[in-house]
mmCIF file of C-alpha atoms in Angstrom:
data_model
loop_
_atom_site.group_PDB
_atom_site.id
_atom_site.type_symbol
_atom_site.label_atom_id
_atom_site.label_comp_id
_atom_site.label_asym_id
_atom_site.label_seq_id
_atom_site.Cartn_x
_atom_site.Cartn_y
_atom_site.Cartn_z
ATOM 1 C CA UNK A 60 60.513 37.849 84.196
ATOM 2 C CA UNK A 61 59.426 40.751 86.673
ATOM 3 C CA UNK A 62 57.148 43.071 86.033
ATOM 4 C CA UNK A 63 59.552 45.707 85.446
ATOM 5 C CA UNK A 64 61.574 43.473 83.381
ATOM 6 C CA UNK A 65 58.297 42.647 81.222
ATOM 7 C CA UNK A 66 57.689 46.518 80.680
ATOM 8 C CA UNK A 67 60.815 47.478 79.510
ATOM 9 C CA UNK A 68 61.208 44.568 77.430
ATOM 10 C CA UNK A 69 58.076 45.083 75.262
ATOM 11 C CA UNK A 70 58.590 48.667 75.364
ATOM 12 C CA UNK A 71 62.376 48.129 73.611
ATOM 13 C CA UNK A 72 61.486 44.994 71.306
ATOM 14 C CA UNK A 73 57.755 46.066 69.890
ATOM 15 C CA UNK A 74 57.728 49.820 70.545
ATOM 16 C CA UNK A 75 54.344 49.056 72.504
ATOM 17 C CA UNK A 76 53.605 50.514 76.347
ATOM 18 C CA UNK A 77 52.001 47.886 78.635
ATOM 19 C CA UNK A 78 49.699 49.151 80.832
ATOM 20 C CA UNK A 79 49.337 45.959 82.845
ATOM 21 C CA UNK A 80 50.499 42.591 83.607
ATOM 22 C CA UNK A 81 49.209 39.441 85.026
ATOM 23 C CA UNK A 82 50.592 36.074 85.547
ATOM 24 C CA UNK A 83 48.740 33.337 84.070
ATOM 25 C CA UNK A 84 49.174 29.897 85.244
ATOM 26 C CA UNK A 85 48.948 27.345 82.498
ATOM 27 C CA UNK A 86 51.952 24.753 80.986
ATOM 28 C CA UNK A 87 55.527 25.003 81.544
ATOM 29 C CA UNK A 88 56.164 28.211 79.997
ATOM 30 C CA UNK A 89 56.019 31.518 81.879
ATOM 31 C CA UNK A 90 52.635 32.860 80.412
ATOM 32 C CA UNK A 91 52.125 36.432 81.456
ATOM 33 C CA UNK A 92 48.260 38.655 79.955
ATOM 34 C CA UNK A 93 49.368 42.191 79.034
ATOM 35 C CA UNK A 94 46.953 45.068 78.221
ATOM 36 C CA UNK A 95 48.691 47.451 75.959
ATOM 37 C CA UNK A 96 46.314 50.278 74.200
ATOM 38 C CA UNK A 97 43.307 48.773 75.437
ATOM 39 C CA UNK A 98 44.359 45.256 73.354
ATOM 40 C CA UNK A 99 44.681 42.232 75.546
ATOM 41 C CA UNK A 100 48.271 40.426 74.100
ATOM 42 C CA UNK A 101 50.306 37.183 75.594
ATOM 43 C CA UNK A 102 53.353 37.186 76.438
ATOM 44 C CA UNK A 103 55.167 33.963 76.495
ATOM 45 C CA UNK A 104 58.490 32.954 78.221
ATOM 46 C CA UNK A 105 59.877 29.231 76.806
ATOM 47 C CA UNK A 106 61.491 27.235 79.278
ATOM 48 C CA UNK A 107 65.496 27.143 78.912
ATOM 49 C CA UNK A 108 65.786 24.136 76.980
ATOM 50 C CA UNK A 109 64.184 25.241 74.160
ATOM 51 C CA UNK A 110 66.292 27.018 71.186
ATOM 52 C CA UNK A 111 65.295 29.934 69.055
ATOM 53 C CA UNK A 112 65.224 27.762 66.178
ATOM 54 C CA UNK A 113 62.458 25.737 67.539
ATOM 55 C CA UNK A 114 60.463 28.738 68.245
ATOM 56 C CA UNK A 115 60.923 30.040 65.100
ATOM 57 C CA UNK A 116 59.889 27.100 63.909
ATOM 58 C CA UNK A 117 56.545 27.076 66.005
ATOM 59 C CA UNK A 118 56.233 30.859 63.892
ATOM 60 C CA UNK A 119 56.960 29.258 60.436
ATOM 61 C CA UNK A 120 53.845 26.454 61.336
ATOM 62 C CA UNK A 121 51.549 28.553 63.143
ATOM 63 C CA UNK A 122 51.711 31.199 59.968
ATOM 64 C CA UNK A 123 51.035 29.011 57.758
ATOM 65 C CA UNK A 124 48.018 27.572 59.552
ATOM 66 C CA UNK A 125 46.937 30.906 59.937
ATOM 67 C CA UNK A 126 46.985 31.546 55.970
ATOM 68 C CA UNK A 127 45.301 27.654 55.694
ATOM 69 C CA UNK A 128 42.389 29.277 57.447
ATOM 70 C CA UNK A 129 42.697 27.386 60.961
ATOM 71 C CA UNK A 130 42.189 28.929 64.166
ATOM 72 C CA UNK A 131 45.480 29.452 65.524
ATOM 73 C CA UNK A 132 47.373 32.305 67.644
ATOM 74 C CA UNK A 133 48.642 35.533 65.996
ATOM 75 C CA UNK A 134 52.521 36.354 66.593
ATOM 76 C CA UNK A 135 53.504 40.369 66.656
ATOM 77 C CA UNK A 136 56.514 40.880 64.807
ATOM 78 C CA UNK A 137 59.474 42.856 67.047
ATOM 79 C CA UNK A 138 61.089 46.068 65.853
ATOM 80 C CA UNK A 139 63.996 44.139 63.689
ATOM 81 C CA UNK A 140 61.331 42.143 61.952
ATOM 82 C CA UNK A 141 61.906 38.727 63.789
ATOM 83 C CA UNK A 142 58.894 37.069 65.791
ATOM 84 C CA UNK A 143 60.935 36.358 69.040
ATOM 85 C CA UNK A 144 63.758 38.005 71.376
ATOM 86 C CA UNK A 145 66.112 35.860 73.758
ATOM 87 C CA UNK A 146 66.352 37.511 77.549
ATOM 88 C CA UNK A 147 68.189 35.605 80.469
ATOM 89 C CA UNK A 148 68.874 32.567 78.364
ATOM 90 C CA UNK A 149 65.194 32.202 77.436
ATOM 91 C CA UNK A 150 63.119 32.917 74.018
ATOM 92 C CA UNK A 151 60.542 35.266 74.768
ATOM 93 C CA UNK A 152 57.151 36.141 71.838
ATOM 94 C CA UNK A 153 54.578 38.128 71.937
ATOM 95 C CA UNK A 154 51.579 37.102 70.670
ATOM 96 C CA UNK A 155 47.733 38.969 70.442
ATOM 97 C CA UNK A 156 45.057 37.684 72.888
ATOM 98 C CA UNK A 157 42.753 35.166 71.699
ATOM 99 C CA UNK A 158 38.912 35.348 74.037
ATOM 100 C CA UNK A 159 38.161 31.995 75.707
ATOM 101 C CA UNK A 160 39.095 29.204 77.995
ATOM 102 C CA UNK A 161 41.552 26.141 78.453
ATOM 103 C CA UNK A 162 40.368 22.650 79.597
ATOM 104 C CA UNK A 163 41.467 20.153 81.654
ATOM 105 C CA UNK A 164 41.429 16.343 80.773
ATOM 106 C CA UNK A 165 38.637 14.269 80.665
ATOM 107 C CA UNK A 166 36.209 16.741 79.771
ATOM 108 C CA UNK A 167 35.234 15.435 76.396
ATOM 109 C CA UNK A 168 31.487 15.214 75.532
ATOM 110 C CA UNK A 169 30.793 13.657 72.094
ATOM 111 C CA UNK A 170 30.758 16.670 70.600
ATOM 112 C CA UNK A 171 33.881 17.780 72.129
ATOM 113 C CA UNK A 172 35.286 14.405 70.859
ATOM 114 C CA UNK A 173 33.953 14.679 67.567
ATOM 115 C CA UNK A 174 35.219 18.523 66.793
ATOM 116 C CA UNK A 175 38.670 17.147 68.465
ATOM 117 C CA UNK A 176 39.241 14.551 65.953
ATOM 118 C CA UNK A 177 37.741 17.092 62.788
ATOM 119 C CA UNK A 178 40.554 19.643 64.027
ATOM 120 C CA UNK A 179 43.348 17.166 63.869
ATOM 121 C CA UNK A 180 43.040 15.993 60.777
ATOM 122 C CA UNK A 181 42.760 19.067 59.732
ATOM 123 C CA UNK A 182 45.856 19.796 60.762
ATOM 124 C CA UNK A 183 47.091 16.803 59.285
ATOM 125 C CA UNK A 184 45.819 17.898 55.950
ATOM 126 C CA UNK A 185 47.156 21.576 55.717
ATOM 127 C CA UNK A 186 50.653 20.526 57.041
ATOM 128 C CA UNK A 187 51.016 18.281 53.732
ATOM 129 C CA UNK A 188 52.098 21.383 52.097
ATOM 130 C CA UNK A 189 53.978 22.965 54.615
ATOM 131 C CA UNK A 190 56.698 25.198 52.387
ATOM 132 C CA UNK A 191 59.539 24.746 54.867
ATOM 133 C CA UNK A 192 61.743 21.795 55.423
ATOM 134 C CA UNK A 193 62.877 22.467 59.542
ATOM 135 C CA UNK A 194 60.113 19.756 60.739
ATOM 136 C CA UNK A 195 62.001 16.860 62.390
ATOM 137 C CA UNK A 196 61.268 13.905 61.192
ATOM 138 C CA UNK A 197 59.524 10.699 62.996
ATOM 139 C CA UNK A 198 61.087 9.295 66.063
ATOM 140 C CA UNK A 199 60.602 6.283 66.201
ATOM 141 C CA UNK A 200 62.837 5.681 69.022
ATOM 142 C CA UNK A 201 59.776 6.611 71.139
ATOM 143 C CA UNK A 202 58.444 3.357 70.260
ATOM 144 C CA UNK A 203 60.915 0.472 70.264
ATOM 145 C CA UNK A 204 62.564 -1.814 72.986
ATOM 146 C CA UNK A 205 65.837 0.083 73.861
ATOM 147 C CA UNK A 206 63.245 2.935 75.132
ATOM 148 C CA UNK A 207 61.948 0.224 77.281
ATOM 149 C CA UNK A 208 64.839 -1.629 78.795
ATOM 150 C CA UNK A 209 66.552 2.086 79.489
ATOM 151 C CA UNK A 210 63.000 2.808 81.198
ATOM 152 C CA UNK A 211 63.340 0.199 83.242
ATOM 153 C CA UNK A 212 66.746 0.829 84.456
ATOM 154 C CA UNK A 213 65.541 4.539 85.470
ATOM 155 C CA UNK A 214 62.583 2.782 87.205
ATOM 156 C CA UNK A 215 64.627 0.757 89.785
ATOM 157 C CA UNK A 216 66.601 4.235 90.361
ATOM 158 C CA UNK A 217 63.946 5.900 91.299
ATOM 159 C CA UNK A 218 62.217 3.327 93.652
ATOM 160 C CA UNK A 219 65.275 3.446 95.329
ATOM 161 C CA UNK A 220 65.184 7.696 95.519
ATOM 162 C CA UNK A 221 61.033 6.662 96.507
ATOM 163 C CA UNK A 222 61.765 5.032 99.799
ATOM 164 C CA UNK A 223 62.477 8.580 101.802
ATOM 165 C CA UNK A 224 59.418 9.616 100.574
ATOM 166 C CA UNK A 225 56.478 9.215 103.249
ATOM 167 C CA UNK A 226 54.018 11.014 101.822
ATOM 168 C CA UNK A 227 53.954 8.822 98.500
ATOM 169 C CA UNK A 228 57.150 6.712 98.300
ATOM 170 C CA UNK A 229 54.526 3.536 98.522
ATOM 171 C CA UNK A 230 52.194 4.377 95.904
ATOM 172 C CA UNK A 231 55.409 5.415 93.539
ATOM 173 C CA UNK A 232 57.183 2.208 94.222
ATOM 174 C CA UNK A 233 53.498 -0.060 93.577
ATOM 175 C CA UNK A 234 53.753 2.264 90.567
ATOM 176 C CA UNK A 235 57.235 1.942 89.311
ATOM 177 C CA UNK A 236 57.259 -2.097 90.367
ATOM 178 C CA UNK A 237 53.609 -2.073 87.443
ATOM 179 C CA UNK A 238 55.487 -0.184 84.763
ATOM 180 C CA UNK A 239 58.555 -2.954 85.308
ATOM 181 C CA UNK A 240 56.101 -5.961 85.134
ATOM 182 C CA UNK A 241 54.067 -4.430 82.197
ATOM 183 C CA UNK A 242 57.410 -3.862 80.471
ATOM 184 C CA UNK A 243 58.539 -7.401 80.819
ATOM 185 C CA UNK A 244 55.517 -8.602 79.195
ATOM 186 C CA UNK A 245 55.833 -6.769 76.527
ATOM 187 C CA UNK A 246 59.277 -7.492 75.811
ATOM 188 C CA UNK A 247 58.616 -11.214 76.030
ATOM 189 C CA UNK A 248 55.282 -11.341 73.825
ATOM 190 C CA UNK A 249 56.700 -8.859 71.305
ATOM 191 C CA UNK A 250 54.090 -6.382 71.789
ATOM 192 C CA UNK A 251 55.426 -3.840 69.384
ATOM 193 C CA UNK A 252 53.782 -2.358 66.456
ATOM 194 C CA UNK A 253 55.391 -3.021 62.664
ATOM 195 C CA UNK A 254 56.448 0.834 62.524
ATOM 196 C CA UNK A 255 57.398 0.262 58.815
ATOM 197 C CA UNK A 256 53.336 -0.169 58.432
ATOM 198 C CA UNK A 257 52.167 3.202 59.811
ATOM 199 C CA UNK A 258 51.363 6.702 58.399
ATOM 200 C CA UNK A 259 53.677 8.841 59.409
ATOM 201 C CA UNK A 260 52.603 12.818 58.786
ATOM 202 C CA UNK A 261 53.428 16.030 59.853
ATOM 203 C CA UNK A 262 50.991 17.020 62.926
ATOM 204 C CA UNK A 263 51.175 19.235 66.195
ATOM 205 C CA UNK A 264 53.063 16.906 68.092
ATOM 206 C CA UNK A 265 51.132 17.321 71.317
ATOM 207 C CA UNK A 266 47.768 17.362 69.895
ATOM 208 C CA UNK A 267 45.515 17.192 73.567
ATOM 209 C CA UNK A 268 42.317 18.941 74.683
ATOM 210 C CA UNK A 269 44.848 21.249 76.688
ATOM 211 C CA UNK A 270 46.475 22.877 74.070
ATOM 212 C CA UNK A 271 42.703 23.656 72.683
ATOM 213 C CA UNK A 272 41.260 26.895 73.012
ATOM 214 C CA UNK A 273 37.556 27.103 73.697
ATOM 215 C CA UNK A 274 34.773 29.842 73.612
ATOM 216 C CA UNK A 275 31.735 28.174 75.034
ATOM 217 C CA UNK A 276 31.426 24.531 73.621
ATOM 218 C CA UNK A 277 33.578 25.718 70.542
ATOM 219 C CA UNK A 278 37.123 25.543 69.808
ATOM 220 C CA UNK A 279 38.033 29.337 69.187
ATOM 221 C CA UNK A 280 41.873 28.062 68.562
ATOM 222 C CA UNK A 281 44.400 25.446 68.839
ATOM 223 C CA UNK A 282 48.163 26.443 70.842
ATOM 224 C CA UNK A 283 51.729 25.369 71.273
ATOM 225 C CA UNK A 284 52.959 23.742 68.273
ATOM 226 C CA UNK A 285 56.308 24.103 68.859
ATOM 227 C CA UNK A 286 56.438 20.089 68.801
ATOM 228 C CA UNK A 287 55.100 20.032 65.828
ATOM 229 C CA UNK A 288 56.698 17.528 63.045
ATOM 230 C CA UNK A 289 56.279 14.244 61.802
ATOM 231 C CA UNK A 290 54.393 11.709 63.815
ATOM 232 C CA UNK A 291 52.297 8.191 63.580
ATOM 233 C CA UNK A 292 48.971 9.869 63.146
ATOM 234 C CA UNK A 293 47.673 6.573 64.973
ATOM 235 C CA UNK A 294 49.766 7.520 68.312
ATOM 236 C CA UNK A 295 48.400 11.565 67.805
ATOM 237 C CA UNK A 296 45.131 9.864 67.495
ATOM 238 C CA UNK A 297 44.758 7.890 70.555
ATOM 239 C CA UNK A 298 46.820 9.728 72.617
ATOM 240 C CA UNK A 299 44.628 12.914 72.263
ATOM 241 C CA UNK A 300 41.512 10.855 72.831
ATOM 242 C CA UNK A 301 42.966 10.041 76.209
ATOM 243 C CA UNK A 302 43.425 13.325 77.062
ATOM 244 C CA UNK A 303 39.924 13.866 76.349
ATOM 245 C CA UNK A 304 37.702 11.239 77.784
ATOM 246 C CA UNK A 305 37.135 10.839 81.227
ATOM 247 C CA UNK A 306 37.508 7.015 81.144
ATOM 248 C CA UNK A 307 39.015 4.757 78.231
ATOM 249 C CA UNK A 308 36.596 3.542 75.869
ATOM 250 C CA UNK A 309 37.267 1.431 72.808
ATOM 251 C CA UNK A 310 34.194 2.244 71.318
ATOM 252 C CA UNK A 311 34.204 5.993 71.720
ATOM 253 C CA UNK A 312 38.070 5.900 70.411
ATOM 254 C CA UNK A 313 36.328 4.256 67.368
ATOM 255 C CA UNK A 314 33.985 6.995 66.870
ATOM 256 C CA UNK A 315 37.034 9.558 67.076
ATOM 257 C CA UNK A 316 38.958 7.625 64.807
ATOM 258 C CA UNK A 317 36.068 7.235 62.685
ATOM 259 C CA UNK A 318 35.656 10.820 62.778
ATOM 260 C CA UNK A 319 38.673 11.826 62.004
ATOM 261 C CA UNK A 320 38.895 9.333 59.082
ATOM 262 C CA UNK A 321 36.062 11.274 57.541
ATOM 263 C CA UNK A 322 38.236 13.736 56.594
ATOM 264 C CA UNK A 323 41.593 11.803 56.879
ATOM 265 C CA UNK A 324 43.652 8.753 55.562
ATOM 266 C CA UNK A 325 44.616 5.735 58.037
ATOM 267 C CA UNK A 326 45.532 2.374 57.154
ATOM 268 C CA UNK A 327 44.629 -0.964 58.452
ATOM 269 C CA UNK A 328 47.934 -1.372 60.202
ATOM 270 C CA UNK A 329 47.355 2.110 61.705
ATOM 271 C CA UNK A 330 44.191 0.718 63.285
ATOM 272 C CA UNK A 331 45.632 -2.900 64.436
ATOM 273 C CA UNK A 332 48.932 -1.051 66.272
ATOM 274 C CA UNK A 333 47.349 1.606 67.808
ATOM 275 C CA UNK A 334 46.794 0.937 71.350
ATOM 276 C CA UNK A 335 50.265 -1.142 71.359
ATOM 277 C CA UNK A 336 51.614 2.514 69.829
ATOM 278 C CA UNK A 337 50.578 4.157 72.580
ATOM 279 C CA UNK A 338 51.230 1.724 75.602
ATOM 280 C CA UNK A 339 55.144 1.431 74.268
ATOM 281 C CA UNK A 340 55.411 5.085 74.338
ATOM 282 C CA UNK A 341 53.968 5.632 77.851
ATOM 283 C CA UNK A 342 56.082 2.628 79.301
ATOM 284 C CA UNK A 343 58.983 4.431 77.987
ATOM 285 C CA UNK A 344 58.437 8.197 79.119
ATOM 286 C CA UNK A 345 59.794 8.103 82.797
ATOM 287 C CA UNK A 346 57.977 11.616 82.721
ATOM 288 C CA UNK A 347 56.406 12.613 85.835
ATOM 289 C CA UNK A 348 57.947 10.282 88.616
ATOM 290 C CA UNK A 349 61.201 11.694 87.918
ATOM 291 C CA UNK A 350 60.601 15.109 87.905
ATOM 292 C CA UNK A 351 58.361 14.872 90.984
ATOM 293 C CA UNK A 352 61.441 13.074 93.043
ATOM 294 C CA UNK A 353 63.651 16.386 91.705
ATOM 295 C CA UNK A 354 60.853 18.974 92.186
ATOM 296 C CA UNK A 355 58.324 17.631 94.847
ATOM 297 C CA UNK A 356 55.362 19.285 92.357
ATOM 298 C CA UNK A 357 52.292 16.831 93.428
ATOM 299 C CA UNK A 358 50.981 17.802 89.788
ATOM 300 C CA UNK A 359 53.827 16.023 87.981
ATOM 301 C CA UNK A 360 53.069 13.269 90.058
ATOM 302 C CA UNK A 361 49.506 13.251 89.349
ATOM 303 C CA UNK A 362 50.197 13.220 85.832
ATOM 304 C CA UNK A 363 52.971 10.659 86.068
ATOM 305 C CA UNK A 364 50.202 8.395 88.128
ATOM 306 C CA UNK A 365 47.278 8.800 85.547
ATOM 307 C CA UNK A 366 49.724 8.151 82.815
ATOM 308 C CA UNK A 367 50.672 4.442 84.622
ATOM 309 C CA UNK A 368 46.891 3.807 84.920
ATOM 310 C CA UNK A 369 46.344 4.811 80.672
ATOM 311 C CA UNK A 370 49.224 1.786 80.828
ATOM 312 C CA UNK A 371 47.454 -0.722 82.655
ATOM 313 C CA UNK A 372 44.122 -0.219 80.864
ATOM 314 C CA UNK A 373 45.885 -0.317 77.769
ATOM 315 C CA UNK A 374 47.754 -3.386 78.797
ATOM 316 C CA UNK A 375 44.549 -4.849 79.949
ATOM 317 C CA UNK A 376 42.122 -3.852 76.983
ATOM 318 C CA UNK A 377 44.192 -3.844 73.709
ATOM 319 C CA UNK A 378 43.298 -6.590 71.873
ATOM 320 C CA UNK A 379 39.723 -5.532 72.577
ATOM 321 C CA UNK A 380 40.597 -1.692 71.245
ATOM 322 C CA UNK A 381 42.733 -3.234 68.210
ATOM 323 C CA UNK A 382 39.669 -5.468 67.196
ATOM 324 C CA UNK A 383 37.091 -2.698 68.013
ATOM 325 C CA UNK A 384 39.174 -0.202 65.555
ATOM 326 C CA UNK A 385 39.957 -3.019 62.911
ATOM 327 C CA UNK A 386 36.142 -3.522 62.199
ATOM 328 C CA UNK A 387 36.164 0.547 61.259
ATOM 329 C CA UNK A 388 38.919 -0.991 58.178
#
């Protein structure tokens, strides 16, 4: 949206006259910082894809969150009562500024780490009476061996697309040709965690140190649930402690689990299956590569790249992980 779009558009939905606007740079929504009044509001823009029921579904979990007590952003209802508006195909909110700062990953001290995995479950805890039924349930898709074989199809694909690229069709292919071998082995030595055996509960969905927002060295709120629904709370787990910690660490995933199981429930089998979890989902996510080859945005790459290196460590370490967790049982 243009500025001029953004103006009249707040001025027709809310009734409210922005003074200013400012583009903020942050996910893959448009994010724009309005001051209206002297109050400092966010305006969000969702990318196409996403439907006004899953928005509205984002409102239903952040407002209850909100009445649970946790930190969490504050929607401003339109004119017609309704928390969102739809302009050029998108669903556009409007939500009141909350002070502080985003973080990148790997910033995680242990205090960061420990107040990460307190938040979380959380979370976990207030969403176990969550009043409304639109949370999807568990994918477990995400997890299995069709994922993988269909992975590796789209793999070959884009090695092929790779080769015109000079300026990183080598490193992509070395990449790609990793995922394909670490795929293969897990195939063959059944790698796959008993999915029948894990606690599945409703959670944010994309639980990471980026969707936290901080004010100093303390989390002044948690964003973006619109993912939000049922999950294995061991895949949430170590998947935001990856986000989180500069380099993999069995033992300081133990201490976040640990932490977290403080105020929590896991199960054994949620601590034996969690690093397989996690390295079957990654395999399976072509996310990244392809976009890059579509786009050319060196950030999707980046992240595509660091999330092929979480696979290799994880494919590497996670027996040790699985035993290091077990011993918390």
């Amino acid at each position: 949206m243009t500025t001029p779009e953004i103006i009249a558009a707040v001025w027709l939905q809310y009734g409210l006259a922005v003074q200013t606007v400012a583009r903020i740079d942050r996910g893959s929504a448009n994010l724009y910082k309005l001051h209206i009044s002297g109050a400092a509001y966010i305006l969000k823009e969702f990318q196409p894809k996403l439907r006004a029921a899953d928005v509205l579904r984002e409102v239903h979990v952040i407002n209850f969150l909100r009445q649970s007590g946790l930190a969490v952003p504050e929607y401003v209802p339109c004119r017609n009562g309704e928390f969102y508006f739809t302009q050029g195909g998108r669903v556009v909110i409007l939500q009141k500024f909350i002070p502080g700062q985003t973080r990148e990953k790997g910033c995680g001290a242990e205090k960061e780490l420990r107040d990460s995995a307190r938040l979380l479950a959380q979370i976990v805890n207030a969403l176990e009476h969550y009043p409304y039924d639109d949370l999807p349930p568990c994918d477990f898709s995400k997890f299995g061996a069709e994922r993988l074989a269909k992975a590796k199809t789209a793999y070959a694909d884009f090695m092929a697309a790779a080769q015109s690229d000079a300026a990183h069709g080598v490193e992509i292919c070395r990449d790609l040709r990793d995922r394909m071998a670490m795929i293969d082995h897990v195939s063959d030595a059944g790698m796959f965690a008993d999915l029948s055996a894990l606690t599945v509960k409703r959670s944010h969905g994309d639980y990471s140190v980026m969707q936290l927002l901080y004010d100093g060295d303390e989390i002044a709120a948690v964003l973006d649930f619109v993912n939000a629904g049922e999950v294995p709370v061991a895949w949430e787990l170590i998947r935001s402690y990856s986000y989180m910690d500069r380099t993999f660490n069995a033992a300081r995933l133990a201490a976040y689990v640990k932490e977290y199981r403080r105020y929590a429930d896991l199960n054994a089998d949620d601590l034996r299956y969690m690093p397989y979890l996690y390295l079957t989902q990654l395999l399976g996510s072509t996310y990244g590569y392809k976009q890059y080859l579509q786009t050319g945005d060196a950030a999707l790459l980046a992240f595509g790249r660091w999330r092929t290196e979480m696979c290799r460590v994880l494919m590497e370490n996670a027996g040790e992980v699985a035993e290091t967790l077990v011993r918390l049982a």
